[in-house]
CSV table of C-alpha atoms in Angstrom, one decimal:
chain,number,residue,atom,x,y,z
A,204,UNK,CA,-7.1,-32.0,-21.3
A,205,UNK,CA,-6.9,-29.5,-24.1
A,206,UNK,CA,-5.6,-25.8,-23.3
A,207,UNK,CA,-5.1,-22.7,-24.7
A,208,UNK,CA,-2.3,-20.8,-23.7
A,209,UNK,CA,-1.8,-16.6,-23.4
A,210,UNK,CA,2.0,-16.7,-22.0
A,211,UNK,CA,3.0,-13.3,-21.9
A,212,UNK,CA,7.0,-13.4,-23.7
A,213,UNK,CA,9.4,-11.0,-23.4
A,214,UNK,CA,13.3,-11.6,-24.9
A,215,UNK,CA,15.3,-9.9,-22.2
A,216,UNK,CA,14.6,-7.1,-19.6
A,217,UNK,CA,15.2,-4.0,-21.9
A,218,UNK,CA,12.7,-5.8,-24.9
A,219,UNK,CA,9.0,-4.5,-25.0
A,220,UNK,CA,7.4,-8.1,-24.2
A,221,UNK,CA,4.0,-9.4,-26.1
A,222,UNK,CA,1.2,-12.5,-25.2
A,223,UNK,CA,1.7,-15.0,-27.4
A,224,UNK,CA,-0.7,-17.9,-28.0
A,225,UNK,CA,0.1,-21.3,-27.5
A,226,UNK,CA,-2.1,-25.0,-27.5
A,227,UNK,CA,-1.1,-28.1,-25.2
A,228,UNK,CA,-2.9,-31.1,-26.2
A,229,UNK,CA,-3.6,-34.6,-24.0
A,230,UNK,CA,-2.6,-33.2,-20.6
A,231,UNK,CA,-2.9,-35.5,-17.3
A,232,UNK,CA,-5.4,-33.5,-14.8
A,233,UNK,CA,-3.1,-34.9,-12.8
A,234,UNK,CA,-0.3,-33.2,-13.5
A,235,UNK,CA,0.9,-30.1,-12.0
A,236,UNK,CA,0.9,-26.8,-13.3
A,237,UNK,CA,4.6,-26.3,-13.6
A,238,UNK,CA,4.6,-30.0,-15.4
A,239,UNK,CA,2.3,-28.9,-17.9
A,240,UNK,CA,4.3,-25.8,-18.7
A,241,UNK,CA,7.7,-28.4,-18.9
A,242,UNK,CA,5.2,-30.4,-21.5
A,243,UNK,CA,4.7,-27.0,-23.8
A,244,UNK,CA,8.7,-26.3,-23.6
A,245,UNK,CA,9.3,-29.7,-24.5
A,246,UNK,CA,7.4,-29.4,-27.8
A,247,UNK,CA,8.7,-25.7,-27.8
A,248,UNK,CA,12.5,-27.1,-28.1
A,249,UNK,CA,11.1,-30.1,-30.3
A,250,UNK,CA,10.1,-27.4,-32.7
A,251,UNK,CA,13.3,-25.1,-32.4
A,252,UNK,CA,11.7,-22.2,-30.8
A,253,UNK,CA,12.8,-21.0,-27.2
A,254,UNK,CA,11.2,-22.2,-24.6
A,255,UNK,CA,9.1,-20.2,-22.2
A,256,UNK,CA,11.7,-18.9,-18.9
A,257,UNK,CA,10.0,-19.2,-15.4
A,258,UNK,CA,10.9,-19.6,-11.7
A,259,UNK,CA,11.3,-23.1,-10.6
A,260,UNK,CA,13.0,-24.5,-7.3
A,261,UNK,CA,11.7,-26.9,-4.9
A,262,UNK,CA,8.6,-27.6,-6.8
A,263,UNK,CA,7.2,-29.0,-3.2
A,264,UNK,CA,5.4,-25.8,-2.2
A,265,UNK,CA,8.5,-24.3,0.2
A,266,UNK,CA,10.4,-22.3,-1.8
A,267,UNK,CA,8.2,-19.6,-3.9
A,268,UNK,CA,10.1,-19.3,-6.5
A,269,UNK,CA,7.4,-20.3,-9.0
A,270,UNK,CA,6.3,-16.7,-9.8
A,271,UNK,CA,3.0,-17.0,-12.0
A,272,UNK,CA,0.1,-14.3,-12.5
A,273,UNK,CA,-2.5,-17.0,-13.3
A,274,UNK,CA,-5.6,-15.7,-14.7
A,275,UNK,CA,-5.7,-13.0,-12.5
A,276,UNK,CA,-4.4,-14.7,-9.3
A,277,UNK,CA,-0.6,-15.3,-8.2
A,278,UNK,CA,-0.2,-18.8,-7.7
A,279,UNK,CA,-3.4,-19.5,-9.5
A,280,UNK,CA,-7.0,-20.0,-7.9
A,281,UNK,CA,-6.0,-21.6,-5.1
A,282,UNK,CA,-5.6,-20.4,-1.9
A,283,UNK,CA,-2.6,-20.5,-0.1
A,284,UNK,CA,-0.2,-22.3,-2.0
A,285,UNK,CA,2.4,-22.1,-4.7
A,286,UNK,CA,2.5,-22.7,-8.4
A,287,UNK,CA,4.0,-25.9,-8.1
A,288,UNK,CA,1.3,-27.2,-6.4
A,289,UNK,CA,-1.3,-25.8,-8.7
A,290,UNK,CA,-2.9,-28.9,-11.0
A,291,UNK,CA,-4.4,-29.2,-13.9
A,292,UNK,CA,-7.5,-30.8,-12.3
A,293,UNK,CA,-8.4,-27.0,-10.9
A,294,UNK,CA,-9.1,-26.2,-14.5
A,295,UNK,CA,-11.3,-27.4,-17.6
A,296,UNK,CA,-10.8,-29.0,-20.7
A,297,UNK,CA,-10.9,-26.8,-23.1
A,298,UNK,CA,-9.9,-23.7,-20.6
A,299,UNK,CA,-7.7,-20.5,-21.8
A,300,UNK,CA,-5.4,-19.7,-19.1
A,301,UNK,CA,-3.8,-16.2,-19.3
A,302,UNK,CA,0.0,-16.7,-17.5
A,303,UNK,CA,2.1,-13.1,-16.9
A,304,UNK,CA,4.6,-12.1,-14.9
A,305,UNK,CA,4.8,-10.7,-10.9
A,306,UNK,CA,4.4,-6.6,-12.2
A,307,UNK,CA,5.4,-4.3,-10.1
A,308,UNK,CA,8.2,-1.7,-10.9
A,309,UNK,CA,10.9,-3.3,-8.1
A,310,UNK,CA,10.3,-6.6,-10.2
A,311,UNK,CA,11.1,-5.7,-13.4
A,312,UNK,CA,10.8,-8.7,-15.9
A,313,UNK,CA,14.0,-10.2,-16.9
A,314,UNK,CA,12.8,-13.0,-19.5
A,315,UNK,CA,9.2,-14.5,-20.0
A,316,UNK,CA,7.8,-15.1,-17.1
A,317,UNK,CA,10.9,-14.5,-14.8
A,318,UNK,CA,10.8,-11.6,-12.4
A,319,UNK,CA,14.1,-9.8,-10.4
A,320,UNK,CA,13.0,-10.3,-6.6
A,321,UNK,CA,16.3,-8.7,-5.7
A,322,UNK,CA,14.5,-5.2,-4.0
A,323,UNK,CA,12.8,-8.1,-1.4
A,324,UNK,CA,16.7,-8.9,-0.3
A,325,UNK,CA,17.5,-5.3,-0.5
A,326,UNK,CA,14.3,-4.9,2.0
A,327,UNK,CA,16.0,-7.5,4.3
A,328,UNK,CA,19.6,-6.0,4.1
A,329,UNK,CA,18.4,-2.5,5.0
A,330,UNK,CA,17.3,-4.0,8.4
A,331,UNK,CA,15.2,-6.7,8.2
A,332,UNK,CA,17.4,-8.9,10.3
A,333,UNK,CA,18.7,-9.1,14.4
A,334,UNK,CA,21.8,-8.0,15.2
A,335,UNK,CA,22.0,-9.0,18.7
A,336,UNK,CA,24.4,-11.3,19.1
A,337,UNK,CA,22.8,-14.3,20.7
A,338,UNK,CA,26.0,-16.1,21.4
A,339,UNK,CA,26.0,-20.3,21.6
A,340,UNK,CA,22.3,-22.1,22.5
A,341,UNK,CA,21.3,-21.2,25.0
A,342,UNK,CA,19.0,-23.7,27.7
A,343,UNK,CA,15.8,-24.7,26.8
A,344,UNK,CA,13.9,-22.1,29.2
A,345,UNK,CA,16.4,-19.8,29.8
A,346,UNK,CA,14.4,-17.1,27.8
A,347,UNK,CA,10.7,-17.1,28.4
A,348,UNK,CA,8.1,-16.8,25.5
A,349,UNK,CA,4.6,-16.8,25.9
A,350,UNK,CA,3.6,-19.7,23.5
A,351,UNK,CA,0.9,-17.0,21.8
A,352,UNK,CA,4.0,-15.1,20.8
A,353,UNK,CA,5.5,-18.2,19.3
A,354,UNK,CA,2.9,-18.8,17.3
A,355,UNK,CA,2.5,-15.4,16.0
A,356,UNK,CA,6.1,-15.3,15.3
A,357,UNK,CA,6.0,-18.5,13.7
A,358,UNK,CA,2.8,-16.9,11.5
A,359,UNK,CA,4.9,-13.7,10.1
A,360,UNK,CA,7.6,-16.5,9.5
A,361,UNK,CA,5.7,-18.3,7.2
A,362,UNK,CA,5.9,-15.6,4.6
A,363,UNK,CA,8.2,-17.3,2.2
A,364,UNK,CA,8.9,-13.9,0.5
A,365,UNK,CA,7.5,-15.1,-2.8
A,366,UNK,CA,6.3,-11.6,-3.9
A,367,UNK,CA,2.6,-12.9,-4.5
A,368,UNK,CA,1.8,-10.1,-2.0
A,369,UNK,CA,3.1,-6.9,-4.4
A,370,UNK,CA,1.6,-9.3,-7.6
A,371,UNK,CA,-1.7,-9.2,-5.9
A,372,UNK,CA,-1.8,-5.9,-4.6
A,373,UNK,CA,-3.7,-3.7,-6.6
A,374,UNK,CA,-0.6,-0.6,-5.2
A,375,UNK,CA,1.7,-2.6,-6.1
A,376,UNK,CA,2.2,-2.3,-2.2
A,377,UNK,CA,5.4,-4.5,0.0
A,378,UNK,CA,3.2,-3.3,3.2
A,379,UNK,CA,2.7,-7.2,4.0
A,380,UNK,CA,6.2,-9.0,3.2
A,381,UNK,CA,7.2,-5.7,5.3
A,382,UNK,CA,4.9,-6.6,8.3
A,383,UNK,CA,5.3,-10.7,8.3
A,384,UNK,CA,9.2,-9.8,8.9
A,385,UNK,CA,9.0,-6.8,11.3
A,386,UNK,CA,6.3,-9.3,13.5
A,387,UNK,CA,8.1,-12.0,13.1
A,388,UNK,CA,10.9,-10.7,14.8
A,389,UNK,CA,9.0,-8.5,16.8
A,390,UNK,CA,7.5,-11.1,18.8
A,391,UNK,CA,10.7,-12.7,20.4
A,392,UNK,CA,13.2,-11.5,23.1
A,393,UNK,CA,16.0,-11.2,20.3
A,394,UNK,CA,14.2,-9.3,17.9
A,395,UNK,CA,12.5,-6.6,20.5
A,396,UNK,CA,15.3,-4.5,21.1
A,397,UNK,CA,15.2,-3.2,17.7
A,398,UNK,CA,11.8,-3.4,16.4
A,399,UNK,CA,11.7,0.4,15.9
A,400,UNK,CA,14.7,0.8,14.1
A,401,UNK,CA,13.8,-2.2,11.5
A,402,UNK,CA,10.5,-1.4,10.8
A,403,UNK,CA,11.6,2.2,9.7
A,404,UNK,CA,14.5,1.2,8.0
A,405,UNK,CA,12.5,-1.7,6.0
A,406,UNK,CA,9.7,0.9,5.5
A,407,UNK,CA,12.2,3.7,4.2
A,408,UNK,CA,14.1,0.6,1.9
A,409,UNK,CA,10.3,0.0,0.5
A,410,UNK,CA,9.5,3.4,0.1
A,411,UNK,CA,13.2,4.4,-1.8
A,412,UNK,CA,12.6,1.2,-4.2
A,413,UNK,CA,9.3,2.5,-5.3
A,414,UNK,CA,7.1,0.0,-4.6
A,415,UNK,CA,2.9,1.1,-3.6
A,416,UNK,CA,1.5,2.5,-1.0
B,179,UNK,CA,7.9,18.2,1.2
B,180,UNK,CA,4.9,16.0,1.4
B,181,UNK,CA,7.2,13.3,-0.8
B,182,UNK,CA,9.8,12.9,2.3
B,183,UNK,CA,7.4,11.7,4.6
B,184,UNK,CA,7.4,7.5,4.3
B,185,UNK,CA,4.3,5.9,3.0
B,186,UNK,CA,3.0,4.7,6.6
B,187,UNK,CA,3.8,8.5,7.8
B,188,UNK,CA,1.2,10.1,4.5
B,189,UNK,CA,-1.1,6.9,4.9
B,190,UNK,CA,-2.0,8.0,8.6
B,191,UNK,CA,-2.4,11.5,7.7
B,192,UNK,CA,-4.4,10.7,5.2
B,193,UNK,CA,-6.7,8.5,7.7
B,194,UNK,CA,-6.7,11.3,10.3
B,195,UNK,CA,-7.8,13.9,7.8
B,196,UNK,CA,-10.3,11.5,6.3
B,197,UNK,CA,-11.7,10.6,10.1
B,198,UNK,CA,-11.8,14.3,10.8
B,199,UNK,CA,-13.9,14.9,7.5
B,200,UNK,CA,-16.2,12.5,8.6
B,201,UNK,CA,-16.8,14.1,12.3
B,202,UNK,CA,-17.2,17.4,9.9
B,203,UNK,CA,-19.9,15.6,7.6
B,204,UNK,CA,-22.3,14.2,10.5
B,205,UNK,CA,-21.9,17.7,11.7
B,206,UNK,CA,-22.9,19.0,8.5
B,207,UNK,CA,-25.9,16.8,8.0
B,208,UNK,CA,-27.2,17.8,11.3
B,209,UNK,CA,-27.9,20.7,10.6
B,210,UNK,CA,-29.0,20.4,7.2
B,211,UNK,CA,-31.8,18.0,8.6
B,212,UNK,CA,-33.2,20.9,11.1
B,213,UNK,CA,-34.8,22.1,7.4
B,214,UNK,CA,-37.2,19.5,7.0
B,215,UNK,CA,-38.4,20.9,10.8
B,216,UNK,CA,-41.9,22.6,10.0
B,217,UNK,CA,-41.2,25.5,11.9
B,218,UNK,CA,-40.5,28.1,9.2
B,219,UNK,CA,-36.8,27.6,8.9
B,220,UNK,CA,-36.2,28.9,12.1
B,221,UNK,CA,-34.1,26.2,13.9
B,222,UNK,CA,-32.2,26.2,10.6
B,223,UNK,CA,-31.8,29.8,10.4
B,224,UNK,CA,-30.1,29.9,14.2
B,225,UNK,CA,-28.0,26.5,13.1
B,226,UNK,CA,-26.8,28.6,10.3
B,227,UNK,CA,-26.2,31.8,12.3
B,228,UNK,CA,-24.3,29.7,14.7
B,229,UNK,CA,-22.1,27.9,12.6
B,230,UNK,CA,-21.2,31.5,10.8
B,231,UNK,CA,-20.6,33.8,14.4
B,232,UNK,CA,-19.6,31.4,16.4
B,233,UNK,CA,-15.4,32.0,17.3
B,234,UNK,CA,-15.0,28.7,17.7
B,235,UNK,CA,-17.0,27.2,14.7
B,236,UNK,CA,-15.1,30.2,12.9
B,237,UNK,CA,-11.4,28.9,13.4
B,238,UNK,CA,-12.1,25.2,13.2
B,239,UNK,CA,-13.6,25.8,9.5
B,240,UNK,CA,-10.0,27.1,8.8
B,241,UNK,CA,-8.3,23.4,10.5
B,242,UNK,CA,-11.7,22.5,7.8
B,243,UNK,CA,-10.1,24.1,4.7
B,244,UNK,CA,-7.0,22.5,5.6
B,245,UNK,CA,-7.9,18.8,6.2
B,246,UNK,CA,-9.4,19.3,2.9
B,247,UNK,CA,-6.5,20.1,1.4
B,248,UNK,CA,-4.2,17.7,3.0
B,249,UNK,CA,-6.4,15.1,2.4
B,250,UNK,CA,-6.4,15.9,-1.2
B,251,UNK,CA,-2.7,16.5,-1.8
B,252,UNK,CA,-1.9,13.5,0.0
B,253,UNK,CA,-4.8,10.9,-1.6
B,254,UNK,CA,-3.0,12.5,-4.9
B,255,UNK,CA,0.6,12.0,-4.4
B,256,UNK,CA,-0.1,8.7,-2.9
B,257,UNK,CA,-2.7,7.7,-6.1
B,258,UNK,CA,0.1,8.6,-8.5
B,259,UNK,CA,3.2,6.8,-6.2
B,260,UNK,CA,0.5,3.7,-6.9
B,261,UNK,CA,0.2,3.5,-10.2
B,262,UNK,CA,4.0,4.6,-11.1
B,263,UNK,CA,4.9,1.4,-8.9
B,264,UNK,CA,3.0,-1.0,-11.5
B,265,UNK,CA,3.5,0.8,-15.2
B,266,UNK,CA,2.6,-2.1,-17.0
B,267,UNK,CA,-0.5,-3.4,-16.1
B,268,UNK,CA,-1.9,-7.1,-15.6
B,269,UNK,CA,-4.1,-8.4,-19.1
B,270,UNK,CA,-6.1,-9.9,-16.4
B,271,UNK,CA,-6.8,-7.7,-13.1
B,272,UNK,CA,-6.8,-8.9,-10.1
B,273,UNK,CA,-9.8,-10.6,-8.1
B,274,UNK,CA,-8.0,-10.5,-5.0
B,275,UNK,CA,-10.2,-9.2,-1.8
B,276,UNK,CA,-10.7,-6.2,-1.9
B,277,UNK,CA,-13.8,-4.2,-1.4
B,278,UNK,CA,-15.4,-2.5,-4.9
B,279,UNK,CA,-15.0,1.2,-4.1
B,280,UNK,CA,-11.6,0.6,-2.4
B,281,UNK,CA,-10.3,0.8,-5.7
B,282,UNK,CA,-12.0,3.7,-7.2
B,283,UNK,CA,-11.0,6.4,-4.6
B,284,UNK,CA,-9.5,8.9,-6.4
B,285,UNK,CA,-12.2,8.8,-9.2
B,286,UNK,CA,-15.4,8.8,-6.7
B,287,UNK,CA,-12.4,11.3,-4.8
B,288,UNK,CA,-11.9,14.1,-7.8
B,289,UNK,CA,-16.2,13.8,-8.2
B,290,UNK,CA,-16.8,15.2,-5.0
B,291,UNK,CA,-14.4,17.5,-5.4
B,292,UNK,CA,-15.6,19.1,-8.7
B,293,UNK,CA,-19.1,19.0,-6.9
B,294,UNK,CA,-17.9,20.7,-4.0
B,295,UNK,CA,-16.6,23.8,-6.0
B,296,UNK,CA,-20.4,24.2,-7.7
B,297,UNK,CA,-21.4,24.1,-4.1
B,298,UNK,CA,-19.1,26.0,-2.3
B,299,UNK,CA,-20.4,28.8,-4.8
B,300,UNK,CA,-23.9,27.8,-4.7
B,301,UNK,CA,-24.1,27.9,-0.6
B,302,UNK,CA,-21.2,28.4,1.4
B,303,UNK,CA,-19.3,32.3,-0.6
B,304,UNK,CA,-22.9,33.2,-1.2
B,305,UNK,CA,-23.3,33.4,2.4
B,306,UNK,CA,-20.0,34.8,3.3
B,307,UNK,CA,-19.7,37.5,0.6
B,308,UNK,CA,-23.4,37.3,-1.3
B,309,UNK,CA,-26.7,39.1,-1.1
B,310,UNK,CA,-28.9,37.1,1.7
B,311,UNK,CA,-32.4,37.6,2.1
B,312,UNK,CA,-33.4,38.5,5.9
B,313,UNK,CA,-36.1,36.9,8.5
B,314,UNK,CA,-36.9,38.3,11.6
B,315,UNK,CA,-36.5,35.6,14.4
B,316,UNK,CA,-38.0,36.9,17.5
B,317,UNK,CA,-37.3,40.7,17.0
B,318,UNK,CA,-34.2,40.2,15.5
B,319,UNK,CA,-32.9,40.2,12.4
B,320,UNK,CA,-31.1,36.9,10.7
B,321,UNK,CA,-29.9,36.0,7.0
B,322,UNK,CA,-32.5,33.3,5.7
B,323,UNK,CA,-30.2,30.8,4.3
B,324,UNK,CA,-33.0,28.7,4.6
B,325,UNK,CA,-35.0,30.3,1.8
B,326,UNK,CA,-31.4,30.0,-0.2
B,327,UNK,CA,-31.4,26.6,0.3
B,328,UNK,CA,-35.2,25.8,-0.7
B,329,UNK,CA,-35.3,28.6,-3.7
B,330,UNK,CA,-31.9,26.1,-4.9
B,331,UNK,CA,-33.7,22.8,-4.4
B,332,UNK,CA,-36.7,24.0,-6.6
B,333,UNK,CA,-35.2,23.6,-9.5
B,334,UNK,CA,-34.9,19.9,-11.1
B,335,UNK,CA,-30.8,19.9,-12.6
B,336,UNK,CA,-29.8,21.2,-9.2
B,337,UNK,CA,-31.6,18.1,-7.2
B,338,UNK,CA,-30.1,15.9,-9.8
B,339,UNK,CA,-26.8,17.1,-9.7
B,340,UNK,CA,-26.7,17.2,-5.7
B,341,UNK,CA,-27.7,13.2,-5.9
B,342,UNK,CA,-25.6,12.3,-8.1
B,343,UNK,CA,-22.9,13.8,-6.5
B,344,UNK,CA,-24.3,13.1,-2.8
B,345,UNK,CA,-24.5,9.1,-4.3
B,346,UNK,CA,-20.1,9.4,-5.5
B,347,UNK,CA,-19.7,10.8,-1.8
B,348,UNK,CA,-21.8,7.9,-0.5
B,349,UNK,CA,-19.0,5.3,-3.0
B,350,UNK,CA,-16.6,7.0,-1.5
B,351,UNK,CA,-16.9,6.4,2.4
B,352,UNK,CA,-17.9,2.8,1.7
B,353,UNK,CA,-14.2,2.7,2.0
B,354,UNK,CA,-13.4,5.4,4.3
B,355,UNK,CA,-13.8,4.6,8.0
B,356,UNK,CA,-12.6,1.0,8.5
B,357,UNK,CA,-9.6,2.0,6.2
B,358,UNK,CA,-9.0,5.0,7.8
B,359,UNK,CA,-8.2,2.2,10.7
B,360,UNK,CA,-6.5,0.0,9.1
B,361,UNK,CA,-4.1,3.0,8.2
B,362,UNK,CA,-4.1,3.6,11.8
B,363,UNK,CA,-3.1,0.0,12.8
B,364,UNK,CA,-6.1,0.1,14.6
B,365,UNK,CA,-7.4,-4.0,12.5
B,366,UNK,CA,-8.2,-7.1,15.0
B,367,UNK,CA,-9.6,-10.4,14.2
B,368,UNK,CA,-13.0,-9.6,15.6
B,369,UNK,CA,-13.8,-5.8,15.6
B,370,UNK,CA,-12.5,-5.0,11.7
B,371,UNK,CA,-15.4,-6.7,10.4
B,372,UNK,CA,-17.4,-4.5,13.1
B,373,UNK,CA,-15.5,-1.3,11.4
B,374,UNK,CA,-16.4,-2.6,8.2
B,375,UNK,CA,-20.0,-2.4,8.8
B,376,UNK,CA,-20.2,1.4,10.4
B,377,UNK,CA,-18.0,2.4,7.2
B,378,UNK,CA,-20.8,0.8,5.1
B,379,UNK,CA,-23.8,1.8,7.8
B,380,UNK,CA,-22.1,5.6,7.4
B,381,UNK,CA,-21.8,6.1,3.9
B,382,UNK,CA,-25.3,4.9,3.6
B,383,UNK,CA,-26.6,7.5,6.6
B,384,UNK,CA,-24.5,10.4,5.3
B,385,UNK,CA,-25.3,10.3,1.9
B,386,UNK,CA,-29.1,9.3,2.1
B,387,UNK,CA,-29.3,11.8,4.7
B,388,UNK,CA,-28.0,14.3,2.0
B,389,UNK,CA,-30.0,13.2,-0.5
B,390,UNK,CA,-33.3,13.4,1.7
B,391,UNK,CA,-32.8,17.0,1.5
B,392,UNK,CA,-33.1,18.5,-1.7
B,393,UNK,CA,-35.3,15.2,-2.7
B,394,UNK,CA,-37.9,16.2,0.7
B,395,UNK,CA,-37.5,20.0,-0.4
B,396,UNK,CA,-38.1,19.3,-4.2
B,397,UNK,CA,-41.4,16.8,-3.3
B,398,UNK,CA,-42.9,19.3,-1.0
């Protein structure tokens, strides 16, 4: 496949950032997105110039770190995963892929395509978290959970706190990493006791850090 | 003041004061449609003479003047918190789901608005502080806002201006009831796609009702 690139570059976080053009030649449909970005860096270095900086971890669909705004879409077209798991076969040859940063003023950009998710932690610090203390394990049934409440907990806990939420939002808005973590905890015995107080104090956090409505 | 409240706290007024709008429009149209009654204004004529005596009718138009304003202020500080949380903007926007009009509000928002001044003038001080012809009802004596309304409708510009800004009040509660909800926490699995549907059903019955009016008056 033959693609044309609009990568949006930007030096450090203070430098005013540009799209610059790039072309990738003979790439496997096969290959995953994040592969076929290594395969422009690689001839990016091979030329001297600096390779294009983005979010990599796992690169088996867990992690979330692969922050990418592609053509209109975090993550890409499809739904429900990451990056990483995006391939080459969900475009055309021939295609021109736009690729920008997570935007949202609590992300500002801090090279390329890499984004500071920090205000998500600061979100969690300011009470996203139980401070019951549960002790040792306790026996299997000792605390009953209706198993609809498992699985809703289990639901809000599989908000990997990417930030594909604010990218998408057209408010910029952390109203939904906000809810997956006050539900999540919501639902269980441990987390109850202080629903109130976290979903306030996450609210305020999102609120001070000037994220959306 | 309005800026200490958190963005949950503003987002429910705002759905309350939009909810409360609504309950005022339907009102509104209600009587508006008694018009079209061939019965020489008369029903109309009472309608109006109700809504402008009544005690009741006289203090809730005040709680009126200030869901207005509430909803205003807050759909405004709450536009501009929006866009100051993304000041650099995406080369491609988004296709994510969202309905078309949710993300024109304020625009389809400040329409109405201008509208409503050219309105407020037209109908609503003219009656309060204007000249108004008379009609006897009965034997008594009542302002014919009536005749106002028809003498208004008459002319071409002013039937074209009231649907085009009845159509950007129609835009604008395509999104209104079902997120007035969701502001509320009020969204489930099955019934949000019901709410969905009476947003769309309402904005459709409000503002063709509207429109019917000066169209029906204009015609005849």
């Amino acid at each position: 496949m033959d693609l044309t690139l609009k990568i949006w570059r930007q030096k450090n976080a203070t430098s005013k950032g540009k799209f610059v053009t790039y072309k990738v030649n003979g790439i496997s449909p096969n290959s995953s997105f994040l592969e076929m970005m290594d395969i422009l860096n690689e001839s990016l270095v091979v030329k001297g110039e600096d390779p294009v900086a983005f979010d990599h971890d796992c690169r088996e669909g867990i992690c979330g770190a692969c922050s990418m705004y592609i053509n209109g879409r975090p993550h890409g077209p499809d739904k429900a995963i990451t990056t990483c798991q995006l391939h080459m076969r969900r475009f055309k040859d021939g295609d021109t892929i736009v690729i920008e940063p997570w935007r949202a003023r609590p992300f500002p950009v801090l090279k390329d395509l890499i984004v500071d998710r920090t205000a998500f932690d600061k979100i969690i610090q300011a009470g996203g978290y139980i401070s019951v203390n549960t002790g040792g394990i306790p026996d299997a049934n000792a605390i009953p959970i209706p198993r609809a409440n498992a699985e809703l907990s289990m639901d809000a806990a599989a908000c990997i706190g990417c930030g594909a939420c604010v990218a998408a939002c057209k408010n910029a808005s952390a109203m939904l990493f906000v809810s997956a973590k006050v539900s999540q905890f919501e639902r269980l015995p441990e987390g109850k006791p202080e629903a109130a107080e976290r979903g306030q104090a996450t609210v305020a956090e999102i609120d001070r850090l000037g994220f959306g409505n | 003041m309005v800026l200490k409240y958190s963005s949950i706290t503003k987002k429910i007024i705002m759905a309350l004061a939009g909810l409360f709008l609504i309950s005022f429009l339907i009102v509104h149209l209600g009587i508006n449609l008694l018009i079209l009654k061939n019965d020489g204004r008369e029903a109309f004529n009472l309608a109006a003479h109700f809504m402008v005596t009544n005690p009741l009718i006289q203090t809730m138009q005040w709680v009126l003047f200030g869901g207005f304003i509430i909803h205003i202020l807050l759909g405004v500080v709450l536009q501009i918190q929006n866009w100051m949380a993304r000041p650099q903007r995406y080369k491609v926007e988004g296709y994510s789901h969202t309905s078309f009009f949710s993300k024109f509000m304020i625009h389809t928002g400040a329409i109405i608005l201008a509208f409503l001044v050219l309105h407020l003038i037209n109908f609503f001080f003219r009656a309060k502080f204007g000249e108004m012809p008379g009609v006897m009802i009965g034997d008594q004596h009542y302002e014919d806002m009536g005749l106002l309304v028809i003498e208004k409708f008459k002319s071409l510009p002013y039937v074209l201006i009231y649907i085009f800004w009845l159509l950007f009040l129609g835009f604008h509660l395509d999104h209104a009831f079902h997120s007035a909800l969701q502001s509320l926490g009020l969204n489930h699995n099955k019934y949000t796609p019901v709410a969905f549907g009476i947003s769309r059903a309402l904005a459709i019955l409000i503002a063709g009702g509207f429109i019917l009016i000066p169209l029906i008056i204009y015609i005849s």
